[in-house]
Amino acid sequence: QVSIEVNKQSVKIFEPVTITASVEASGKPVSNEAVVDFELIHPSGKTMGSVNPANNGDGTYSIETSFDAAGIYRIISHVDYGSAHEMPEVEVTVK
């Protein structure tokens, strides 16, 4: 099971935001075996690229980033664990 969240749903241009994915299997945190990648999607719909988040060692994986233009950005976490691939996503509004 994978969930993704941001510490702020709405930020100003260049204001830092932290994005965190939590990975669990059978109710326990997965801290070493998961492969996690965050895909950043520009408001235009174009992929801005992927970022490998830091492994926090407790089943969470996070990045801190900021955005340089206003709009609604989507962040999709790609998580591979065993044969499973999950892709939950979250949005950040930049004003």
PDB file of N, CA and C in Angstrom:
ATOM      1  N   GLN A   1       0.837  -1.170   0.000  1.00  0.00           N
ATOM      2  CA  GLN A   1       0.000   0.000   0.000  1.00  0.00           C
ATOM      3  C   GLN A   1       0.885   1.238   0.000  1.00  0.00           C
ATOM      4  N   VAL A   2       0.531   2.201  -0.837  1.00  0.00           N
ATOM      5  CA  VAL A   2       1.317   3.427  -0.970  1.00  0.00           C
ATOM      6  C   VAL A   2       0.386   4.627  -0.842  1.00  0.00           C
ATOM      7  N   SER A   3       0.813   5.610  -0.062  1.00  0.00           N
ATOM      8  CA  SER A   3       0.091   6.878   0.001  1.00  0.00           C
ATOM      9  C   SER A   3       1.102   7.993  -0.231  1.00  0.00           C
ATOM     10  N   ILE A   4       0.627   9.100  -0.766  1.00  0.00           N
ATOM     11  CA  ILE A   4       1.500  10.243  -1.026  1.00  0.00           C
ATOM     12  C   ILE A   4       0.822  11.486  -0.488  1.00  0.00           C
ATOM     13  N   GLU A   5       1.617  12.375   0.092  1.00  0.00           N
ATOM     14  CA  GLU A   5       1.064  13.609   0.640  1.00  0.00           C
ATOM     15  C   GLU A   5       2.073  14.740   0.511  1.00  0.00           C
ATOM     16  N   VAL A   6       1.557  15.962   0.618  1.00  0.00           N
ATOM     17  CA  VAL A   6       2.403  17.151   0.615  1.00  0.00           C
ATOM     18  C   VAL A   6       2.187  17.891   1.922  1.00  0.00           C
ATOM     19  N   ASN A   7       3.208  18.618   2.363  1.00  0.00           N
ATOM     20  CA  ASN A   7       3.054  19.353   3.616  1.00  0.00           C
ATOM     21  C   ASN A   7       2.242  20.628   3.442  1.00  0.00           C
ATOM     22  N   LYS A   8       2.092  21.108   2.183  1.00  0.00           N
ATOM     23  CA  LYS A   8       1.274  22.280   1.874  1.00  0.00           C
ATOM     24  C   LYS A   8       0.558  22.033   0.556  1.00  0.00           C
ATOM     25  N   GLN A   9      -0.755  22.195   0.536  1.00  0.00           N
ATOM     26  CA  GLN A   9      -1.529  22.003  -0.700  1.00  0.00           C
ATOM     27  C   GLN A   9      -1.400  23.194  -1.644  1.00  0.00           C
ATOM     28  N   SER A  10      -1.106  24.375  -1.070  1.00  0.00           N
ATOM     29  CA  SER A  10      -1.011  25.595  -1.858  1.00  0.00           C
ATOM     30  C   SER A  10       0.237  26.353  -1.424  1.00  0.00           C
ATOM     31  N   VAL A  11       1.054  26.756  -2.400  1.00  0.00           N
ATOM     32  CA  VAL A  11       2.296  27.477  -2.113  1.00  0.00           C
ATOM     33  C   VAL A  11       2.457  28.630  -3.094  1.00  0.00           C
ATOM     34  N   LYS A  12       3.386  29.515  -2.768  1.00  0.00           N
ATOM     35  CA  LYS A  12       3.747  30.602  -3.678  1.00  0.00           C
ATOM     36  C   LYS A  12       4.883  30.127  -4.577  1.00  0.00           C
ATOM     37  N   ILE A  13       5.118  30.840  -5.665  1.00  0.00           N
ATOM     38  CA  ILE A  13       6.225  30.518  -6.564  1.00  0.00           C
ATOM     39  C   ILE A  13       7.523  30.496  -5.762  1.00  0.00           C
ATOM     40  N   PHE A  14       8.318  29.468  -5.965  1.00  0.00           N
ATOM     41  CA  PHE A  14       9.609  29.222  -5.312  1.00  0.00           C
ATOM     42  C   PHE A  14       9.510  28.906  -3.817  1.00  0.00           C
ATOM     43  N   GLU A  15       8.302  28.763  -3.271  1.00  0.00           N
ATOM     44  CA  GLU A  15       8.171  28.369  -1.862  1.00  0.00           C
ATOM     45  C   GLU A  15       8.401  26.859  -1.755  1.00  0.00           C
ATOM     46  N   PRO A  16       9.259  26.413  -0.844  1.00  0.00           N
ATOM     47  CA  PRO A  16       9.541  24.974  -0.720  1.00  0.00           C
ATOM     48  C   PRO A  16       8.313  24.175  -0.278  1.00  0.00           C
ATOM     49  N   VAL A  17       8.198  22.989  -0.832  1.00  0.00           N
ATOM     50  CA  VAL A  17       7.139  22.057  -0.452  1.00  0.00           C
ATOM     51  C   VAL A  17       7.783  20.679  -0.312  1.00  0.00           C
ATOM     52  N   THR A  18       7.353  19.925   0.690  1.00  0.00           N
ATOM     53  CA  THR A  18       7.869  18.574   0.907  1.00  0.00           C
ATOM     54  C   THR A  18       6.826  17.563   0.471  1.00  0.00           C
ATOM     55  N   ILE A  19       7.249  16.609  -0.338  1.00  0.00           N
ATOM     56  CA  ILE A  19       6.374  15.561  -0.857  1.00  0.00           C
ATOM     57  C   ILE A  19       6.871  14.237  -0.291  1.00  0.00           C
ATOM     58  N   THR A  20       5.963  13.472   0.314  1.00  0.00           N
ATOM     59  CA  THR A  20       6.352  12.236   0.984  1.00  0.00           C
ATOM     60  C   THR A  20       5.448  11.086   0.563  1.00  0.00           C
ATOM     61  N   ALA A  21       6.070   9.974   0.207  1.00  0.00           N
ATOM     62  CA  ALA A  21       5.344   8.737  -0.072  1.00  0.00           C
ATOM     63  C   ALA A  21       5.591   7.777   1.092  1.00  0.00           C
ATOM     64  N   SER A  22       4.524   7.148   1.566  1.00  0.00           N
ATOM     65  CA  SER A  22       4.625   6.131   2.614  1.00  0.00           C
ATOM     66  C   SER A  22       4.338   4.779   1.986  1.00  0.00           C
ATOM     67  N   VAL A  23       5.243   3.821   2.200  1.00  0.00           N
ATOM     68  CA  VAL A  23       5.121   2.503   1.586  1.00  0.00           C
ATOM     69  C   VAL A  23       4.995   1.452   2.688  1.00  0.00           C
ATOM     70  N   GLU A  24       3.925   0.641   2.609  1.00  0.00           N
ATOM     71  CA  GLU A  24       3.699  -0.428   3.575  1.00  0.00           C
ATOM     72  C   GLU A  24       3.333  -1.713   2.846  1.00  0.00           C
ATOM     73  N   ALA A  25       3.702  -2.824   3.455  1.00  0.00           N
ATOM     74  CA  ALA A  25       3.301  -4.145   2.967  1.00  0.00           C
ATOM     75  C   ALA A  25       2.881  -4.949   4.198  1.00  0.00           C
ATOM     76  N   SER A  26       1.699  -5.505   4.150  1.00  0.00           N
ATOM     77  CA  SER A  26       1.144  -6.268   5.274  1.00  0.00           C
ATOM     78  C   SER A  26       1.157  -5.442   6.556  1.00  0.00           C
ATOM     79  N   GLY A  27       0.906  -4.140   6.437  1.00  0.00           N
ATOM     80  CA  GLY A  27       0.837  -3.266   7.595  1.00  0.00           C
ATOM     81  C   GLY A  27       2.174  -2.841   8.174  1.00  0.00           C
ATOM     82  N   LYS A  28       3.272  -3.222   7.522  1.00  0.00           N
ATOM     83  CA  LYS A  28       4.604  -2.873   8.027  1.00  0.00           C
ATOM     84  C   LYS A  28       5.320  -1.973   7.028  1.00  0.00           C
ATOM     85  N   PRO A  29       6.104  -0.995   7.525  1.00  0.00           N
ATOM     86  CA  PRO A  29       6.833  -0.098   6.618  1.00  0.00           C
ATOM     87  C   PRO A  29       7.849  -0.853   5.766  1.00  0.00           C
ATOM     88  N   VAL A  30       7.959  -0.428   4.514  1.00  0.00           N
ATOM     89  CA  VAL A  30       8.948  -0.999   3.594  1.00  0.00           C
ATOM     90  C   VAL A  30      10.019   0.065   3.396  1.00  0.00           C
ATOM     91  N   SER A  31      11.215  -0.211   3.920  1.00  0.00           N
ATOM     92  CA  SER A  31      12.236   0.825   3.850  1.00  0.00           C
ATOM     93  C   SER A  31      13.432   0.476   2.971  1.00  0.00           C
ATOM     94  N   ASN A  32      13.588  -0.783   2.573  1.00  0.00           N
ATOM     95  CA  ASN A  32      14.768  -1.119   1.778  1.00  0.00           C
ATOM     96  C   ASN A  32      14.458  -1.738   0.426  1.00  0.00           C
ATOM     97  N   GLU A  33      13.370  -2.450   0.320  1.00  0.00           N
ATOM     98  CA  GLU A  33      13.113  -3.229  -0.886  1.00  0.00           C
ATOM     99  C   GLU A  33      12.329  -2.490  -1.964  1.00  0.00           C
ATOM    100  N   ALA A  34      11.749  -1.341  -1.635  1.00  0.00           N
ATOM    101  CA  ALA A  34      10.927  -0.611  -2.605  1.00  0.00           C
ATOM    102  C   ALA A  34      11.796   0.276  -3.496  1.00  0.00           C
ATOM    103  N   VAL A  35      11.372   0.418  -4.744  1.00  0.00           N
ATOM    104  CA  VAL A  35      11.991   1.366  -5.671  1.00  0.00           C
ATOM    105  C   VAL A  35      10.973   2.479  -5.872  1.00  0.00           C
ATOM    106  N   VAL A  36      11.351   3.704  -5.479  1.00  0.00           N
ATOM    107  CA  VAL A  36      10.409   4.828  -5.481  1.00  0.00           C
ATOM    108  C   VAL A  36      10.958   5.937  -6.358  1.00  0.00           C
ATOM    109  N   ASP A  37      10.061   6.545  -7.149  1.00  0.00           N
ATOM    110  CA  ASP A  37      10.407   7.609  -8.072  1.00  0.00           C
ATOM    111  C   ASP A  37       9.236   8.589  -8.089  1.00  0.00           C
ATOM    112  N   PHE A  38       9.492   9.884  -8.073  1.00  0.00           N
ATOM    113  CA  PHE A  38       8.438  10.893  -8.171  1.00  0.00           C
ATOM    114  C   PHE A  38       8.495  11.528  -9.558  1.00  0.00           C
ATOM    115  N   GLU A  39       7.377  11.493 -10.265  1.00  0.00           N
ATOM    116  CA  GLU A  39       7.262  12.133 -11.570  1.00  0.00           C
ATOM    117  C   GLU A  39       6.535  13.458 -11.388  1.00  0.00           C
ATOM    118  N   LEU A  40       7.145  14.550 -11.842  1.00  0.00           N
ATOM    119  CA  LEU A  40       6.558  15.879 -11.702  1.00  0.00           C
ATOM    120  C   LEU A  40       5.912  16.277 -13.020  1.00  0.00           C
ATOM    121  N   ILE A  41       4.629  16.673 -12.941  1.00  0.00           N
ATOM    122  CA  ILE A  41       3.864  17.032 -14.138  1.00  0.00           C
ATOM    123  C   ILE A  41       3.524  18.526 -14.086  1.00  0.00           C
ATOM    124  N   HIS A  42       3.961  19.256 -15.102  1.00  0.00           N
ATOM    125  CA  HIS A  42       3.696  20.694 -15.244  1.00  0.00           C
ATOM    126  C   HIS A  42       2.200  20.919 -15.475  1.00  0.00           C
ATOM    127  N   PRO A  43       1.663  22.106 -15.108  1.00  0.00           N
ATOM    128  CA  PRO A  43       0.246  22.391 -15.373  1.00  0.00           C
ATOM    129  C   PRO A  43      -0.169  22.201 -16.829  1.00  0.00           C
ATOM    130  N   SER A  44       0.779  22.319 -17.761  1.00  0.00           N
ATOM    131  CA  SER A  44       0.476  22.119 -19.184  1.00  0.00           C
ATOM    132  C   SER A  44       0.256  20.645 -19.518  1.00  0.00           C
ATOM    133  N   GLY A  45       0.600  19.754 -18.576  1.00  0.00           N
ATOM    134  CA  GLY A  45       0.457  18.324 -18.811  1.00  0.00           C
ATOM    135  C   GLY A  45       1.749  17.636 -19.200  1.00  0.00           C
ATOM    136  N   LYS A  46       2.795  18.419 -19.440  1.00  0.00           N
ATOM    137  CA  LYS A  46       4.088  17.839 -19.818  1.00  0.00           C
ATOM    138  C   LYS A  46       4.842  17.350 -18.590  1.00  0.00           C
ATOM    139  N   THR A  47       5.520  16.219 -18.757  1.00  0.00           N
ATOM    140  CA  THR A  47       6.362  15.699 -17.688  1.00  0.00           C
ATOM    141  C   THR A  47       7.587  16.583 -17.538  1.00  0.00           C
ATOM    142  N   MET A  48       7.876  16.977 -16.308  1.00  0.00           N
ATOM    143  CA  MET A  48       9.052  17.795 -16.023  1.00  0.00           C
ATOM    144  C   MET A  48      10.255  16.919 -15.691  1.00  0.00           C
ATOM    145  N   GLY A  49      10.016  15.625 -15.550  1.00  0.00           N
ATOM    146  CA  GLY A  49      11.086  14.707 -15.211  1.00  0.00           C
ATOM    147  C   GLY A  49      10.767  13.942 -13.947  1.00  0.00           C
ATOM    148  N   SER A  50      11.680  13.072 -13.585  1.00  0.00           N
ATOM    149  CA  SER A  50      11.503  12.247 -12.401  1.00  0.00           C
ATOM    150  C   SER A  50      12.619  12.524 -11.401  1.00  0.00           C
ATOM    151  N   VAL A  51      12.280  12.341 -10.129  1.00  0.00           N
ATOM    152  CA  VAL A  51      13.222  12.574  -9.046  1.00  0.00           C
ATOM    153  C   VAL A  51      13.222  11.350  -8.146  1.00  0.00           C
ATOM    154  N   ASN A  52      14.420  10.907  -7.758  1.00  0.00           N
ATOM    155  CA  ASN A  52      14.526   9.817  -6.787  1.00  0.00           C
ATOM    156  C   ASN A  52      14.494  10.429  -5.397  1.00  0.00           C
ATOM    157  N   PRO A  53      13.476  10.112  -4.591  1.00  0.00           N
ATOM    158  CA  PRO A  53      13.382  10.703  -3.259  1.00  0.00           C
ATOM    159  C   PRO A  53      14.368  10.073  -2.285  1.00  0.00           C
ATOM    160  N   ALA A  54      14.614  10.789  -1.200  1.00  0.00           N
ATOM    161  CA  ALA A  54      15.457  10.256  -0.129  1.00  0.00           C
ATOM    162  C   ALA A  54      14.691   9.178   0.616  1.00  0.00           C
ATOM    163  N   ASN A  55      15.365   8.091   0.934  1.00  0.00           N
ATOM    164  CA  ASN A  55      14.792   7.029   1.746  1.00  0.00           C
ATOM    165  C   ASN A  55      15.011   7.424   3.203  1.00  0.00           C
ATOM    166  N   ASN A  56      13.924   7.675   3.927  1.00  0.00           N
ATOM    167  CA  ASN A  56      14.029   8.127   5.309  1.00  0.00           C
ATOM    168  C   ASN A  56      14.243   6.976   6.295  1.00  0.00           C
ATOM    169  N   GLY A  57      14.230   5.723   5.790  1.00  0.00           N
ATOM    170  CA  GLY A  57      14.520   4.570   6.625  1.00  0.00           C
ATOM    171  C   GLY A  57      13.368   4.063   7.466  1.00  0.00           C
ATOM    172  N   ASP A  58      12.212   4.691   7.332  1.00  0.00           N
ATOM    173  CA  ASP A  58      11.051   4.283   8.128  1.00  0.00           C
ATOM    174  C   ASP A  58       9.837   3.968   7.263  1.00  0.00           C
ATOM    175  N   GLY A  59      10.090   3.645   5.994  1.00  0.00           N
ATOM    176  CA  GLY A  59       9.000   3.373   5.063  1.00  0.00           C
ATOM    177  C   GLY A  59       8.502   4.614   4.348  1.00  0.00           C
ATOM    178  N   THR A  60       9.138   5.759   4.610  1.00  0.00           N
ATOM    179  CA  THR A  60       8.767   6.987   3.905  1.00  0.00           C
ATOM    180  C   THR A  60       9.913   7.428   3.007  1.00  0.00           C
ATOM    181  N   TYR A  61       9.534   8.072   1.910  1.00  0.00           N
ATOM    182  CA  TYR A  61      10.469   8.554   0.902  1.00  0.00           C
ATOM    183  C   TYR A  61      10.050   9.974   0.576  1.00  0.00           C
ATOM    184  N   SER A  62      10.975  10.934   0.599  1.00  0.00           N
ATOM    185  CA  SER A  62      10.549  12.323   0.430  1.00  0.00           C
ATOM    186  C   SER A  62      11.534  13.160  -0.372  1.00  0.00           C
ATOM    187  N   ILE A  63      10.984  14.253  -0.920  1.00  0.00           N
ATOM    188  CA  ILE A  63      11.778  15.282  -1.584  1.00  0.00           C
ATOM    189  C   ILE A  63      11.272  16.633  -1.112  1.00  0.00           C
ATOM    190  N   GLU A  64      12.134  17.630  -1.209  1.00  0.00           N
ATOM    191  CA  GLU A  64      11.716  19.011  -1.033  1.00  0.00           C
ATOM    192  C   GLU A  64      11.992  19.696  -2.358  1.00  0.00           C
ATOM    193  N   THR A  65      11.000  20.411  -2.870  1.00  0.00           N
ATOM    194  CA  THR A  65      11.143  21.077  -4.156  1.00  0.00           C
ATOM    195  C   THR A  65      10.356  22.370  -4.143  1.00  0.00           C
ATOM    196  N   SER A  66      10.475  23.126  -5.213  1.00  0.00           N
ATOM    197  CA  SER A  66       9.666  24.327  -5.409  1.00  0.00           C
ATOM    198  C   SER A  66       9.362  24.427  -6.897  1.00  0.00           C
ATOM    199  N   PHE A  67       8.423  25.294  -7.224  1.00  0.00           N
ATOM    200  CA  PHE A  67       7.989  25.440  -8.617  1.00  0.00           C
ATOM    201  C   PHE A  67       8.136  26.891  -9.036  1.00  0.00           C
ATOM    202  N   ASP A  68       8.478  27.105 -10.316  1.00  0.00           N
ATOM    203  CA  ASP A  68       8.809  28.444 -10.792  1.00  0.00           C
ATOM    204  C   ASP A  68       7.702  29.154 -11.561  1.00  0.00           C
ATOM    205  N   ALA A  69       6.498  28.582 -11.595  1.00  0.00           N
ATOM    206  CA  ALA A  69       5.387  29.221 -12.297  1.00  0.00           C
ATOM    207  C   ALA A  69       4.074  28.817 -11.626  1.00  0.00           C
ATOM    208  N   ALA A  70       3.073  29.660 -11.764  1.00  0.00           N
ATOM    209  CA  ALA A  70       1.773  29.393 -11.166  1.00  0.00           C
ATOM    210  C   ALA A  70       1.045  28.275 -11.918  1.00  0.00           C
ATOM    211  N   GLY A  71       0.173  27.591 -11.208  1.00  0.00           N
ATOM    212  CA  GLY A  71      -0.637  26.539 -11.810  1.00  0.00           C
ATOM    213  C   GLY A  71      -0.777  25.359 -10.868  1.00  0.00           C
ATOM    214  N   ILE A  72      -1.441  24.321 -11.342  1.00  0.00           N
ATOM    215  CA  ILE A  72      -1.627  23.111 -10.552  1.00  0.00           C
ATOM    216  C   ILE A  72      -0.668  22.048 -11.073  1.00  0.00           C
ATOM    217  N   TYR A  73       0.250  21.638 -10.215  1.00  0.00           N
ATOM    218  CA  TYR A  73       1.244  20.622 -10.544  1.00  0.00           C
ATOM    219  C   TYR A  73       0.790  19.283  -9.974  1.00  0.00           C
ATOM    220  N   ARG A  74       1.012  18.220 -10.732  1.00  0.00           N
ATOM    221  CA  ARG A  74       0.720  16.868 -10.255  1.00  0.00           C
ATOM    222  C   ARG A  74       2.032  16.160  -9.967  1.00  0.00           C
ATOM    223  N   ILE A  75       2.052  15.418  -8.878  1.00  0.00           N
ATOM    224  CA  ILE A  75       3.208  14.601  -8.532  1.00  0.00           C
ATOM    225  C   ILE A  75       2.720  13.165  -8.437  1.00  0.00           C
ATOM    226  N   ILE A  76       3.283  12.297  -9.263  1.00  0.00           N
ATOM    227  CA  ILE A  76       2.900  10.889  -9.285  1.00  0.00           C
ATOM    228  C   ILE A  76       4.060  10.087  -8.697  1.00  0.00           C
ATOM    229  N   SER A  77       3.759   9.291  -7.675  1.00  0.00           N
ATOM    230  CA  SER A  77       4.810   8.433  -7.125  1.00  0.00           C
ATOM    231  C   SER A  77       4.714   7.080  -7.805  1.00  0.00           C
ATOM    232  N   HIS A  78       5.821   6.646  -8.371  1.00  0.00           N
ATOM    233  CA  HIS A  78       5.912   5.323  -8.980  1.00  0.00           C
ATOM    234  C   HIS A  78       6.645   4.444  -7.975  1.00  0.00           C
ATOM    235  N   VAL A  79       5.959   3.438  -7.463  1.00  0.00           N
ATOM    236  CA  VAL A  79       6.546   2.578  -6.436  1.00  0.00           C
ATOM    237  C   VAL A  79       6.487   1.129  -6.901  1.00  0.00           C
ATOM    238  N   ASP A  80       7.658   0.514  -6.974  1.00  0.00           N
ATOM    239  CA  ASP A  80       7.760  -0.909  -7.302  1.00  0.00           C
ATOM    240  C   ASP A  80       8.192  -1.658  -6.055  1.00  0.00           C
ATOM    241  N   TYR A  81       7.429  -2.684  -5.718  1.00  0.00           N
ATOM    242  CA  TYR A  81       7.770  -3.536  -4.584  1.00  0.00           C
ATOM    243  C   TYR A  81       7.336  -4.950  -4.943  1.00  0.00           C
ATOM    244  N   GLY A  82       8.295  -5.840  -5.071  1.00  0.00           N
ATOM    245  CA  GLY A  82       7.973  -7.188  -5.532  1.00  0.00           C
ATOM    246  C   GLY A  82       7.397  -7.096  -6.935  1.00  0.00           C
ATOM    247  N   SER A  83       6.239  -7.699  -7.144  1.00  0.00           N
ATOM    248  CA  SER A  83       5.596  -7.649  -8.459  1.00  0.00           C
ATOM    249  C   SER A  83       4.582  -6.512  -8.565  1.00  0.00           C
ATOM    250  N   ALA A  84       4.432  -5.727  -7.509  1.00  0.00           N
ATOM    251  CA  ALA A  84       3.436  -4.648  -7.501  1.00  0.00           C
ATOM    252  C   ALA A  84       4.034  -3.343  -8.017  1.00  0.00           C
ATOM    253  N   HIS A  85       3.202  -2.563  -8.722  1.00  0.00           N
ATOM    254  CA  HIS A  85       3.571  -1.213  -9.157  1.00  0.00           C
ATOM    255  C   HIS A  85       2.378  -0.319  -8.846  1.00  0.00           C
ATOM    256  N   GLU A  86       2.573   0.638  -7.932  1.00  0.00           N
ATOM    257  CA  GLU A  86       1.499   1.559  -7.569  1.00  0.00           C
ATOM    258  C   GLU A  86       1.886   2.968  -7.961  1.00  0.00           C
ATOM    259  N   MET A  87       0.852   3.774  -8.295  1.00  0.00           N
ATOM    260  CA  MET A  87       1.089   5.129  -8.798  1.00  0.00           C
ATOM    261  C   MET A  87       0.128   6.149  -8.189  1.00  0.00           C
ATOM    262  N   PRO A  88       0.095   6.300  -6.864  1.00  0.00           N
ATOM    263  CA  PRO A  88      -0.781   7.348  -6.317  1.00  0.00           C
ATOM    264  C   PRO A  88      -0.227   8.730  -6.652  1.00  0.00           C
ATOM    265  N   GLU A  89      -1.099   9.720  -6.674  1.00  0.00           N
ATOM    266  CA  GLU A  89      -0.647  11.059  -7.016  1.00  0.00           C
ATOM    267  C   GLU A  89      -1.279  12.107  -6.109  1.00  0.00           C
ATOM    268  N   VAL A  90      -0.657  13.275  -6.109  1.00  0.00           N
ATOM    269  CA  VAL A  90      -1.118  14.403  -5.311  1.00  0.00           C
ATOM    270  C   VAL A  90      -0.940  15.669  -6.154  1.00  0.00           C
ATOM    271  N   GLU A  91      -1.681  16.720  -5.808  1.00  0.00           N
ATOM    272  CA  GLU A  91      -1.559  17.982  -6.527  1.00  0.00           C
ATOM    273  C   GLU A  91      -1.085  19.080  -5.593  1.00  0.00           C
ATOM    274  N   VAL A  92      -0.342  20.038  -6.175  1.00  0.00           N
ATOM    275  CA  VAL A  92       0.103  21.228  -5.459  1.00  0.00           C
ATOM    276  C   VAL A  92      -0.307  22.427  -6.308  1.00  0.00           C
ATOM    277  N   THR A  93      -0.993  23.368  -5.692  1.00  0.00           N
ATOM    278  CA  THR A  93      -1.372  24.590  -6.388  1.00  0.00           C
ATOM    279  C   THR A  93      -0.339  25.672  -6.094  1.00  0.00           C
ATOM    280  N   VAL A  94       0.211  26.246  -7.146  1.00  0.00           N
ATOM    281  CA  VAL A  94       1.218  27.298  -7.009  1.00  0.00           C
ATOM    282  C   VAL A  94       0.582  28.613  -7.456  1.00  0.00           C
ATOM    283  N   LYS A  95       0.681  29.610  -6.577  1.00  0.00           N
ATOM    284  CA  LYS A  95       0.054  30.918  -6.858  1.00  0.00           C
ATOM    285  C   LYS A  95       1.091  32.001  -7.037  1.00  0.00           C
TER     286      LYS A  95
END
